[in-house]
Amino acid sequence: MTIKIRMRGKSKGGIAEVKALIKHPMESGVRMNKKTGKPYPAKYIDMVEVSVNGTKAVDAQWSGAVSANPYMAVKVKANAGDEVSVNLTDNTGDKGSSSIKLK
């Protein structure tokens, strides 16, 4: 499964705010299935990387404590026309990536 990411970004004065909406179930592995009595398997994003023109700007580790379909906003040093990319990996090895040119 590929992780889907929708992004927007805008630069002002050399600082860009990048927003991303990520479609992912973010299942912690603790919640129980009422029908079977067994826990749902853990499936959560555990690595988030934001790059500007190929240079890593943000490197974060997430856990199952983040809600389903998370929204992320970060500020990075970047100018209009720069390319910002977000790369994600979850605990099962699924990956997702998206990039935009800043306005």
mmCIF file of N, CA, C and O in Angstrom:
data_model
loop_
_atom_site.group_PDB
_atom_site.id
_atom_site.type_symbol
_atom_site.label_atom_id
_atom_site.label_comp_id
_atom_site.label_asym_id
_atom_site.label_seq_id
_atom_site.Cartn_x
_atom_site.Cartn_y
_atom_site.Cartn_z
ATOM 1 N N MET A 1 0.840 -1.185 0.000
ATOM 2 C CA MET A 1 0.000 0.000 0.000
ATOM 3 C C MET A 1 0.880 1.242 0.000
ATOM 4 O O MET A 1 1.831 1.337 0.755
ATOM 5 N N THR A 2 0.566 2.179 -0.837
ATOM 6 C CA THR A 2 1.291 3.441 -0.881
ATOM 7 C C THR A 2 0.583 4.447 0.015
ATOM 8 O O THR A 2 -0.632 4.547 0.011
ATOM 9 N N ILE A 3 1.342 5.173 0.792
ATOM 10 C CA ILE A 3 0.791 6.202 1.660
ATOM 11 C C ILE A 3 0.542 7.445 0.816
ATOM 12 O O ILE A 3 1.442 7.928 0.140
ATOM 13 N N LYS A 4 -0.693 7.965 0.853
ATOM 14 C CA LYS A 4 -1.053 9.141 0.053
ATOM 15 C C LYS A 4 -0.848 10.414 0.867
ATOM 16 O O LYS A 4 -1.220 10.474 2.033
ATOM 17 N N ILE A 5 -0.266 11.425 0.217
ATOM 18 C CA ILE A 5 0.030 12.704 0.878
ATOM 19 C C ILE A 5 -0.450 13.837 -0.019
ATOM 20 O O ILE A 5 -0.119 13.880 -1.207
ATOM 21 N N ARG A 6 -1.224 14.760 0.552
ATOM 22 C CA ARG A 6 -1.608 15.992 -0.144
ATOM 23 C C ARG A 6 -0.862 17.129 0.520
ATOM 24 O O ARG A 6 -0.875 17.251 1.739
ATOM 25 N N MET A 7 -0.197 17.966 -0.291
ATOM 26 C CA MET A 7 0.659 19.021 0.250
ATOM 27 C C MET A 7 0.312 20.395 -0.296
ATOM 28 O O MET A 7 -0.141 20.517 -1.431
ATOM 29 N N ARG A 8 0.610 21.401 0.525
ATOM 30 C CA ARG A 8 0.561 22.808 0.124
ATOM 31 C C ARG A 8 1.731 23.504 0.797
ATOM 32 O O ARG A 8 2.151 23.120 1.877
ATOM 33 N N GLY A 9 2.198 24.568 0.190
ATOM 34 C CA GLY A 9 3.280 25.315 0.797
ATOM 35 C C GLY A 9 3.379 26.705 0.227
ATOM 36 O O GLY A 9 3.049 26.942 -0.940
ATOM 37 N N LYS A 10 3.828 27.628 1.052
ATOM 38 C CA LYS A 10 3.969 29.011 0.633
ATOM 39 C C LYS A 10 5.161 29.610 1.375
ATOM 40 O O LYS A 10 5.310 29.423 2.574
ATOM 41 N N SER A 11 5.993 30.336 0.651
ATOM 42 C CA SER A 11 7.166 30.957 1.241
ATOM 43 C C SER A 11 6.957 32.459 1.377
ATOM 44 O O SER A 11 6.413 33.111 0.483
ATOM 45 N N LYS A 12 7.428 32.992 2.493
ATOM 46 C CA LYS A 12 7.363 34.435 2.721
ATOM 47 C C LYS A 12 8.597 34.825 3.528
ATOM 48 O O LYS A 12 8.804 34.316 4.629
ATOM 49 N N GLY A 13 9.405 35.701 2.980
ATOM 50 C CA GLY A 13 10.595 36.161 3.681
ATOM 51 C C GLY A 13 11.623 35.072 3.945
ATOM 52 O O GLY A 13 12.335 35.120 4.939
ATOM 53 N N GLY A 14 11.708 34.080 3.076
ATOM 54 C CA GLY A 14 12.700 33.015 3.234
ATOM 55 C C GLY A 14 12.282 31.903 4.174
ATOM 56 O O GLY A 14 13.037 30.967 4.399
ATOM 57 N N ILE A 15 11.073 31.986 4.719
ATOM 58 C CA ILE A 15 10.536 30.930 5.580
ATOM 59 C C ILE A 15 9.275 30.383 4.914
ATOM 60 O O ILE A 15 8.383 31.138 4.543
ATOM 61 N N ALA A 16 9.206 29.074 4.772
ATOM 62 C CA ALA A 16 8.050 28.444 4.135
ATOM 63 C C ALA A 16 7.278 27.628 5.153
ATOM 64 O O ALA A 16 7.872 26.932 5.985
ATOM 65 N N GLU A 17 5.962 27.738 5.082
ATOM 66 C CA GLU A 17 5.112 26.851 5.874
ATOM 67 C C GLU A 17 4.593 25.780 4.926
ATOM 68 O O GLU A 17 3.973 26.084 3.916
ATOM 69 N N VAL A 18 4.905 24.540 5.258
ATOM 70 C CA VAL A 18 4.509 23.405 4.442
ATOM 71 C C VAL A 18 3.471 22.610 5.227
ATOM 72 O O VAL A 18 3.691 22.259 6.389
ATOM 73 N N LYS A 19 2.341 22.340 4.569
ATOM 74 C CA LYS A 19 1.253 21.605 5.203
ATOM 75 C C LYS A 19 1.027 20.317 4.431
ATOM 76 O O LYS A 19 1.060 20.314 3.206
ATOM 77 N N ALA A 20 0.799 19.232 5.173
ATOM 78 C CA ALA A 20 0.566 17.936 4.533
ATOM 79 C C ALA A 20 -0.576 17.212 5.226
ATOM 80 O O ALA A 20 -0.636 17.173 6.461
ATOM 81 N N LEU A 21 -1.464 16.656 4.436
ATOM 82 C CA LEU A 21 -2.543 15.815 4.927
ATOM 83 C C LEU A 21 -2.230 14.407 4.452
ATOM 84 O O LEU A 21 -2.083 14.169 3.246
ATOM 85 N N ILE A 22 -2.110 13.490 5.393
ATOM 86 C CA ILE A 22 -1.632 12.144 5.104
ATOM 87 C C ILE A 22 -2.768 11.144 5.316
ATOM 88 O O ILE A 22 -3.394 11.136 6.377
ATOM 89 N N LYS A 23 -3.035 10.314 4.318
ATOM 90 C CA LYS A 23 -4.076 9.294 4.440
ATOM 91 C C LYS A 23 -3.429 7.996 4.912
ATOM 92 O O LYS A 23 -2.685 7.355 4.166
ATOM 93 N N HIS A 24 -3.688 7.654 6.187
ATOM 94 C CA HIS A 24 -3.093 6.459 6.791
ATOM 95 C C HIS A 24 -3.902 6.069 8.020
ATOM 96 O O HIS A 24 -4.308 6.936 8.798
ATOM 97 N N PRO A 25 -4.142 4.773 8.259
ATOM 98 C CA PRO A 25 -4.979 4.360 9.398
ATOM 99 C C PRO A 25 -4.361 4.601 10.776
ATOM 100 O O PRO A 25 -5.087 4.750 11.762
ATOM 101 N N MET A 26 -3.044 4.639 10.884
ATOM 102 C CA MET A 26 -2.348 4.889 12.156
ATOM 103 C C MET A 26 -2.911 4.018 13.286
ATOM 104 O O MET A 26 -3.337 4.503 14.324
ATOM 105 N N GLU A 27 -2.896 2.724 13.082
ATOM 106 C CA GLU A 27 -3.401 1.770 14.077
ATOM 107 C C GLU A 27 -2.285 1.403 15.042
ATOM 108 O O GLU A 27 -1.227 0.951 14.637
ATOM 109 N N SER A 28 -2.523 1.601 16.345
ATOM 110 C CA SER A 28 -1.488 1.400 17.365
ATOM 111 C C SER A 28 -1.211 -0.063 17.685
ATOM 112 O O SER A 28 -0.168 -0.413 18.225
ATOM 113 N N GLY A 29 -2.166 -0.951 17.408
ATOM 114 C CA GLY A 29 -1.998 -2.358 17.757
ATOM 115 C C GLY A 29 -2.571 -2.693 19.118
ATOM 116 O O GLY A 29 -2.487 -3.828 19.572
ATOM 117 N N VAL A 30 -3.170 -1.718 19.781
ATOM 118 C CA VAL A 30 -3.739 -1.922 21.115
ATOM 119 C C VAL A 30 -5.258 -2.073 21.047
ATOM 120 O O VAL A 30 -5.851 -2.809 21.828
ATOM 121 N N ARG A 31 -5.896 -1.415 20.088
ATOM 122 C CA ARG A 31 -7.359 -1.431 19.982
ATOM 123 C C ARG A 31 -7.846 -2.823 19.598
ATOM 124 O O ARG A 31 -7.287 -3.477 18.727
ATOM 125 N N MET A 32 -8.910 -3.280 20.255
ATOM 126 C CA MET A 32 -9.442 -4.624 20.029
ATOM 127 C C MET A 32 -10.574 -4.632 19.009
ATOM 128 O O MET A 32 -11.411 -3.738 18.988
ATOM 129 N N ASN A 33 -10.603 -5.680 18.206
ATOM 130 C CA ASN A 33 -11.709 -5.931 17.292
ATOM 131 C C ASN A 33 -12.822 -6.561 18.120
ATOM 132 O O ASN A 33 -12.645 -7.627 18.702
ATOM 133 N N LYS A 34 -13.975 -5.923 18.190
ATOM 134 C CA LYS A 34 -15.069 -6.402 19.034
ATOM 135 C C LYS A 34 -15.619 -7.744 18.568
ATOM 136 O O LYS A 34 -16.088 -8.539 19.382
ATOM 137 N N LYS A 35 -15.554 -8.015 17.272
ATOM 138 C CA LYS A 35 -16.092 -9.276 16.746
ATOM 139 C C LYS A 35 -15.195 -10.467 17.061
ATOM 140 O O LYS A 35 -15.678 -11.534 17.397
ATOM 141 N N THR A 36 -13.880 -10.267 16.932
ATOM 142 C CA THR A 36 -12.953 -11.389 17.125
ATOM 143 C C THR A 36 -12.292 -11.395 18.496
ATOM 144 O O THR A 36 -11.784 -12.423 18.933
ATOM 145 N N GLY A 37 -12.271 -10.262 19.167
ATOM 146 C CA GLY A 37 -11.609 -10.170 20.468
ATOM 147 C C GLY A 37 -10.094 -10.056 20.367
ATOM 148 O O GLY A 37 -9.401 -10.048 21.373
ATOM 149 N N LYS A 38 -9.583 -9.973 19.150
ATOM 150 C CA LYS A 38 -8.142 -9.863 18.938
ATOM 151 C C LYS A 38 -7.792 -8.424 18.590
ATOM 152 O O LYS A 38 -8.611 -7.701 18.029
ATOM 153 N N PRO A 39 -6.566 -8.006 18.884
ATOM 154 C CA PRO A 39 -6.189 -6.624 18.548
ATOM 155 C C PRO A 39 -5.995 -6.449 17.043
ATOM 156 O O PRO A 39 -5.597 -7.375 16.341
ATOM 157 N N TYR A 40 -6.319 -5.236 16.561
ATOM 158 C CA TYR A 40 -6.005 -4.900 15.182
ATOM 159 C C TYR A 40 -4.482 -4.835 15.063
ATOM 160 O O TYR A 40 -3.805 -4.357 15.974
ATOM 161 N N PRO A 41 -3.914 -5.299 13.960
ATOM 162 C CA PRO A 41 -2.450 -5.254 13.823
ATOM 163 C C PRO A 41 -1.927 -3.809 13.803
ATOM 164 O O PRO A 41 -2.562 -2.926 13.248
ATOM 165 N N ALA A 42 -0.780 -3.615 14.413
ATOM 166 C CA ALA A 42 -0.159 -2.285 14.436
ATOM 167 C C ALA A 42 0.229 -1.876 13.019
ATOM 168 O O ALA A 42 0.795 -2.662 12.260
ATOM 169 N N LYS A 43 -0.130 -0.638 12.662
ATOM 170 C CA LYS A 43 0.239 -0.066 11.358
ATOM 171 C C LYS A 43 0.248 1.440 11.540
ATOM 172 O O LYS A 43 -0.795 2.077 11.592
ATOM 173 N N TYR A 44 1.437 2.000 11.683
ATOM 174 C CA TYR A 44 1.561 3.431 11.932
ATOM 175 C C TYR A 44 2.817 3.970 11.260
ATOM 176 O O TYR A 44 3.782 3.247 11.024
ATOM 177 N N ILE A 45 2.788 5.260 10.940
ATOM 178 C CA ILE A 45 3.946 5.923 10.348
ATOM 179 C C ILE A 45 5.005 6.076 11.430
ATOM 180 O O ILE A 45 4.714 6.543 12.527
ATOM 181 N N ASP A 46 6.215 5.644 11.130
ATOM 182 C CA ASP A 46 7.271 5.767 12.138
ATOM 183 C C ASP A 46 8.446 6.644 11.696
ATOM 184 O O ASP A 46 9.283 7.002 12.501
ATOM 185 N N MET A 47 8.479 7.039 10.416
ATOM 186 C CA MET A 47 9.562 7.905 9.948
ATOM 187 C C MET A 47 8.997 8.972 9.030
ATOM 188 O O MET A 47 8.272 8.669 8.089
ATOM 189 N N VAL A 48 9.309 10.225 9.329
ATOM 190 C CA VAL A 48 8.876 11.363 8.513
ATOM 191 C C VAL A 48 10.116 12.189 8.187
ATOM 192 O O VAL A 48 10.903 12.510 9.077
ATOM 193 N N GLU A 49 10.287 12.509 6.924
ATOM 194 C CA GLU A 49 11.433 13.306 6.494
ATOM 195 C C GLU A 49 10.953 14.398 5.545
ATOM 196 O O GLU A 49 10.224 14.118 4.595
ATOM 197 N N VAL A 50 11.345 15.636 5.825
ATOM 198 C CA VAL A 50 11.022 16.767 4.953
ATOM 199 C C VAL A 50 12.342 17.294 4.398
ATOM 200 O O VAL A 50 13.278 17.558 5.152
ATOM 201 N N SER A 51 12.401 17.441 3.078
ATOM 202 C CA SER A 51 13.622 17.919 2.418
ATOM 203 C C SER A 51 13.319 19.155 1.583
ATOM 204 O O SER A 51 12.225 19.278 1.022
ATOM 205 N N VAL A 52 14.294 20.055 1.514
ATOM 206 C CA VAL A 52 14.202 21.247 0.672
ATOM 207 C C VAL A 52 15.308 21.142 -0.374
ATOM 208 O O VAL A 52 16.485 21.071 -0.020
ATOM 209 N N ASN A 53 14.921 21.084 -1.647
ATOM 210 C CA ASN A 53 15.880 20.929 -2.752
ATOM 211 C C ASN A 53 16.835 19.765 -2.516
ATOM 212 O O ASN A 53 18.029 19.852 -2.781
ATOM 213 N N GLY A 54 16.322 18.661 -1.949
ATOM 214 C CA GLY A 54 17.118 17.464 -1.733
ATOM 215 C C GLY A 54 17.920 17.435 -0.445
ATOM 216 O O GLY A 54 18.559 16.434 -0.136
ATOM 217 N N THR A 55 17.898 18.513 0.334
ATOM 218 C CA THR A 55 18.619 18.571 1.609
ATOM 219 C C THR A 55 17.633 18.382 2.747
ATOM 220 O O THR A 55 16.634 19.094 2.838
ATOM 221 N N LYS A 56 17.936 17.416 3.627
ATOM 222 C CA LYS A 56 17.034 17.116 4.731
ATOM 223 C C LYS A 56 16.901 18.316 5.665
ATOM 224 O O LYS A 56 17.895 18.871 6.120
ATOM 225 N N ALA A 57 15.649 18.731 5.930
ATOM 226 C CA ALA A 57 15.372 19.861 6.812
ATOM 227 C C ALA A 57 14.703 19.405 8.108
ATOM 228 O O ALA A 57 14.904 20.003 9.158
ATOM 229 N N VAL A 58 13.892 18.351 8.035
ATOM 230 C CA VAL A 58 13.190 17.822 9.209
ATOM 231 C C VAL A 58 13.274 16.309 9.158
ATOM 232 O O VAL A 58 13.056 15.690 8.120
ATOM 233 N N ASP A 59 13.599 15.705 10.301
ATOM 234 C CA ASP A 59 13.649 14.253 10.434
ATOM 235 C C ASP A 59 12.923 13.920 11.732
ATOM 236 O O ASP A 59 13.351 14.345 12.802
ATOM 237 N N ALA A 60 11.802 13.210 11.643
ATOM 238 C CA ALA A 60 10.999 12.936 12.833
ATOM 239 C C ALA A 60 10.630 11.464 12.904
ATOM 240 O O ALA A 60 10.487 10.795 11.888
ATOM 241 N N GLN A 61 10.477 10.978 14.123
ATOM 242 C CA GLN A 61 10.008 9.624 14.362
ATOM 243 C C GLN A 61 8.642 9.722 15.045
ATOM 244 O O GLN A 61 8.513 10.410 16.058
ATOM 245 N N TRP A 62 7.649 9.059 14.478
ATOM 246 C CA TRP A 62 6.303 9.043 15.029
ATOM 247 C C TRP A 62 6.037 7.671 15.621
ATOM 248 O O TRP A 62 6.814 6.732 15.456
ATOM 249 N N SER A 63 4.896 7.546 16.301
ATOM 250 C CA SER A 63 4.492 6.265 16.883
ATOM 251 C C SER A 63 3.002 6.062 16.656
ATOM 252 O O SER A 63 2.336 6.872 16.026
ATOM 253 N N GLY A 64 2.462 5.006 17.225
ATOM 254 C CA GLY A 64 1.043 4.711 17.109
ATOM 255 C C GLY A 64 0.165 5.687 17.857
ATOM 256 O O GLY A 64 -1.055 5.618 17.765
ATOM 257 N N ALA A 65 0.750 6.618 18.592
ATOM 258 C CA ALA A 65 -0.027 7.596 19.352
ATOM 259 C C ALA A 65 -0.560 8.729 18.483
ATOM 260 O O ALA A 65 -1.357 9.533 18.935
ATOM 261 N N VAL A 66 -0.151 8.808 17.222
ATOM 262 C CA VAL A 66 -0.617 9.846 16.304
ATOM 263 C C VAL A 66 -1.955 9.389 15.704
ATOM 264 O O VAL A 66 -2.128 8.221 15.374
ATOM 265 N N SER A 67 -2.890 10.325 15.548
ATOM 266 C CA SER A 67 -4.231 9.985 15.077
ATOM 267 C C SER A 67 -4.239 9.516 13.622
ATOM 268 O O SER A 67 -3.303 9.781 12.866
ATOM 269 N N ALA A 68 -5.330 8.867 13.242
ATOM 270 C CA ALA A 68 -5.515 8.424 11.857
ATOM 271 C C ALA A 68 -5.586 9.640 10.940
ATOM 272 O O ALA A 68 -6.063 10.703 11.338
ATOM 273 N N ASN A 69 -5.101 9.479 9.715
ATOM 274 C CA ASN A 69 -5.094 10.535 8.704
ATOM 275 C C ASN A 69 -4.510 11.839 9.257
ATOM 276 O O ASN A 69 -5.166 12.877 9.262
ATOM 277 N N PRO A 70 -3.264 11.789 9.714
ATOM 278 C CA PRO A 70 -2.679 12.962 10.375
ATOM 279 C C PRO A 70 -2.444 14.153 9.449
ATOM 280 O O PRO A 70 -2.206 14.003 8.250
ATOM 281 N N TYR A 71 -2.520 15.325 10.060
ATOM 282 C CA TYR A 71 -2.196 16.592 9.417
ATOM 283 C C TYR A 71 -0.878 17.052 10.008
ATOM 284 O O TYR A 71 -0.683 16.992 11.223
ATOM 285 N N MET A 72 0.023 17.513 9.161
ATOM 286 C CA MET A 72 1.334 17.960 9.622
ATOM 287 C C MET A 72 1.626 19.324 9.018
ATOM 288 O O MET A 72 1.372 19.553 7.834
ATOM 289 N N ALA A 73 2.139 20.243 9.803
ATOM 290 C CA ALA A 73 2.575 21.546 9.308
ATOM 291 C C ALA A 73 3.955 21.829 9.890
ATOM 292 O O ALA A 73 4.168 21.666 11.091
ATOM 293 N N VAL A 74 4.886 22.216 9.045
ATOM 294 C CA VAL A 74 6.242 22.549 9.489
ATOM 295 C C VAL A 74 6.689 23.829 8.800
ATOM 296 O O VAL A 74 6.229 24.161 7.706
ATOM 297 N N LYS A 75 7.595 24.529 9.444
ATOM 298 C CA LYS A 75 8.213 25.711 8.841
ATOM 299 C C LYS A 75 9.673 25.383 8.579
ATOM 300 O O LYS A 75 10.363 24.853 9.449
ATOM 301 N N VAL A 76 10.109 25.711 7.362
ATOM 302 C CA VAL A 76 11.489 25.442 6.942
ATOM 303 C C VAL A 76 12.036 26.662 6.215
ATOM 304 O O VAL A 76 11.286 27.484 5.715
ATOM 305 N N LYS A 77 13.370 26.756 6.179
ATOM 306 C CA LYS A 77 13.996 27.829 5.409
ATOM 307 C C LYS A 77 13.931 27.452 3.938
ATOM 308 O O LYS A 77 14.535 26.469 3.513
ATOM 309 N N ALA A 78 13.154 28.234 3.181
ATOM 310 C CA ALA A 78 12.998 27.969 1.748
ATOM 311 C C ALA A 78 12.394 29.192 1.078
ATOM 312 O O ALA A 78 11.705 29.982 1.727
ATOM 313 N N ASN A 79 12.665 29.343 -0.193
ATOM 314 C CA ASN A 79 12.169 30.468 -0.973
ATOM 315 C C ASN A 79 11.186 29.992 -2.039
ATOM 316 O O ASN A 79 11.126 28.800 -2.355
ATOM 317 N N ALA A 80 10.445 30.940 -2.607
ATOM 318 C CA ALA A 80 9.535 30.619 -3.705
ATOM 319 C C ALA A 80 10.331 29.943 -4.819
ATOM 320 O O ALA A 80 11.450 30.348 -5.142
ATOM 321 N N GLY A 81 9.764 28.887 -5.386
ATOM 322 C CA GLY A 81 10.436 28.139 -6.446
ATOM 323 C C GLY A 81 11.215 26.940 -5.945
ATOM 324 O O GLY A 81 11.571 26.063 -6.737
ATOM 325 N N ASP A 82 11.525 26.881 -4.648
ATOM 326 C CA ASP A 82 12.228 25.727 -4.088
ATOM 327 C C ASP A 82 11.308 24.510 -4.076
ATOM 328 O O ASP A 82 10.088 24.629 -3.958
ATOM 329 N N GLU A 83 11.908 23.326 -4.184
ATOM 330 C CA GLU A 83 11.139 22.087 -4.121
ATOM 331 C C GLU A 83 11.203 21.521 -2.701
ATOM 332 O O GLU A 83 12.285 21.349 -2.154
ATOM 333 N N VAL A 84 10.030 21.257 -2.130
ATOM 334 C CA VAL A 84 9.939 20.655 -0.798
ATOM 335 C C VAL A 84 9.305 19.283 -0.959
ATOM 336 O O VAL A 84 8.280 19.140 -1.638
ATOM 337 N N SER A 85 9.921 18.274 -0.358
ATOM 338 C CA SER A 85 9.373 16.922 -0.449
ATOM 339 C C SER A 85 9.190 16.330 0.942
ATOM 340 O O SER A 85 9.929 16.648 1.870
ATOM 341 N N VAL A 86 8.169 15.494 1.050
ATOM 342 C CA VAL A 86 7.882 14.768 2.292
ATOM 343 C C VAL A 86 7.967 13.280 1.960
ATOM 344 O O VAL A 86 7.340 12.814 1.001
ATOM 345 N N ASN A 87 8.749 12.540 2.742
ATOM 346 C CA ASN A 87 8.886 11.097 2.584
ATOM 347 C C ASN A 87 8.488 10.429 3.891
ATOM 348 O O ASN A 87 8.927 10.860 4.965
ATOM 349 N N LEU A 88 7.663 9.381 3.786
ATOM 350 C CA LEU A 88 7.159 8.680 4.964
ATOM 351 C C LEU A 88 7.407 7.188 4.830
ATOM 352 O O LEU A 88 7.393 6.646 3.726
ATOM 353 N N THR A 89 7.596 6.515 5.964
ATOM 354 C CA THR A 89 7.671 5.062 6.009
ATOM 355 C C THR A 89 6.889 4.608 7.227
ATOM 356 O O THR A 89 6.996 5.225 8.292
ATOM 357 N N ASP A 90 6.103 3.529 7.081
ATOM 358 C CA ASP A 90 5.408 3.023 8.262
ATOM 359 C C ASP A 90 6.082 1.765 8.791
ATOM 360 O O ASP A 90 7.042 1.266 8.203
ATOM 361 N N ASN A 91 5.589 1.266 9.909
ATOM 362 C CA ASN A 91 6.247 0.146 10.577
ATOM 363 C C ASN A 91 6.154 -1.161 9.796
ATOM 364 O O ASN A 91 6.855 -2.114 10.121
ATOM 365 N N THR A 92 5.326 -1.216 8.754
ATOM 366 C CA THR A 92 5.246 -2.426 7.931
ATOM 367 C C THR A 92 6.088 -2.302 6.658
ATOM 368 O O THR A 92 6.109 -3.218 5.850
ATOM 369 N N GLY A 93 6.738 -1.153 6.476
ATOM 370 C CA GLY A 93 7.598 -0.956 5.313
ATOM 371 C C GLY A 93 6.939 -0.207 4.174
ATOM 372 O O GLY A 93 7.590 0.096 3.173
ATOM 373 N N ASP A 94 5.639 0.095 4.283
ATOM 374 C CA ASP A 94 4.978 0.883 3.243
ATOM 375 C C ASP A 94 5.557 2.286 3.223
ATOM 376 O O ASP A 94 5.913 2.836 4.264
ATOM 377 N N LYS A 95 5.628 2.866 2.027
ATOM 378 C CA LYS A 95 6.241 4.182 1.868
ATOM 379 C C LYS A 95 5.305 5.128 1.127
ATOM 380 O O LYS A 95 4.407 4.696 0.422
ATOM 381 N N GLY A 96 5.556 6.399 1.310
ATOM 382 C CA GLY A 96 4.826 7.431 0.585
ATOM 383 C C GLY A 96 5.714 8.639 0.421
ATOM 384 O O GLY A 96 6.564 8.909 1.270
ATOM 385 N N SER A 97 5.527 9.363 -0.671
ATOM 386 C CA SER A 97 6.281 10.587 -0.857
ATOM 387 C C SER A 97 5.486 11.534 -1.750
ATOM 388 O O SER A 97 4.658 11.109 -2.551
ATOM 389 N N SER A 98 5.749 12.811 -1.551
ATOM 390 C CA SER A 98 5.110 13.847 -2.346
ATOM 391 C C SER A 98 6.036 15.048 -2.343
ATOM 392 O O SER A 98 6.801 15.259 -1.395
ATOM 393 N N SER A 99 5.964 15.854 -3.399
ATOM 394 C CA SER A 99 6.783 17.067 -3.436
ATOM 395 C C SER A 99 6.015 18.173 -4.143
ATOM 396 O O SER A 99 5.125 17.915 -4.952
ATOM 397 N N ILE A 100 6.365 19.411 -3.783
ATOM 398 C CA ILE A 100 5.746 20.588 -4.398
ATOM 399 C C ILE A 100 6.809 21.652 -4.633
ATOM 400 O O ILE A 100 7.857 21.647 -4.006
ATOM 401 N N LYS A 101 6.519 22.538 -5.570
ATOM 402 C CA LYS A 101 7.318 23.762 -5.748
ATOM 403 C C LYS A 101 6.617 24.852 -4.977
ATOM 404 O O LYS A 101 5.411 25.048 -5.119
ATOM 405 N N LEU A 102 7.362 25.558 -4.156
ATOM 406 C CA LEU A 102 6.759 26.603 -3.334
ATOM 407 C C LEU A 102 6.354 27.806 -4.156
ATOM 408 O O LEU A 102 7.010 28.167 -5.127
ATOM 409 N N LYS A 103 5.274 28.437 -3.717
ATOM 410 C CA LYS A 103 4.797 29.668 -4.362
ATOM 411 C C LYS A 103 5.387 30.855 -3.662
ATOM 412 O O LYS A 103 5.758 30.822 -2.529
#
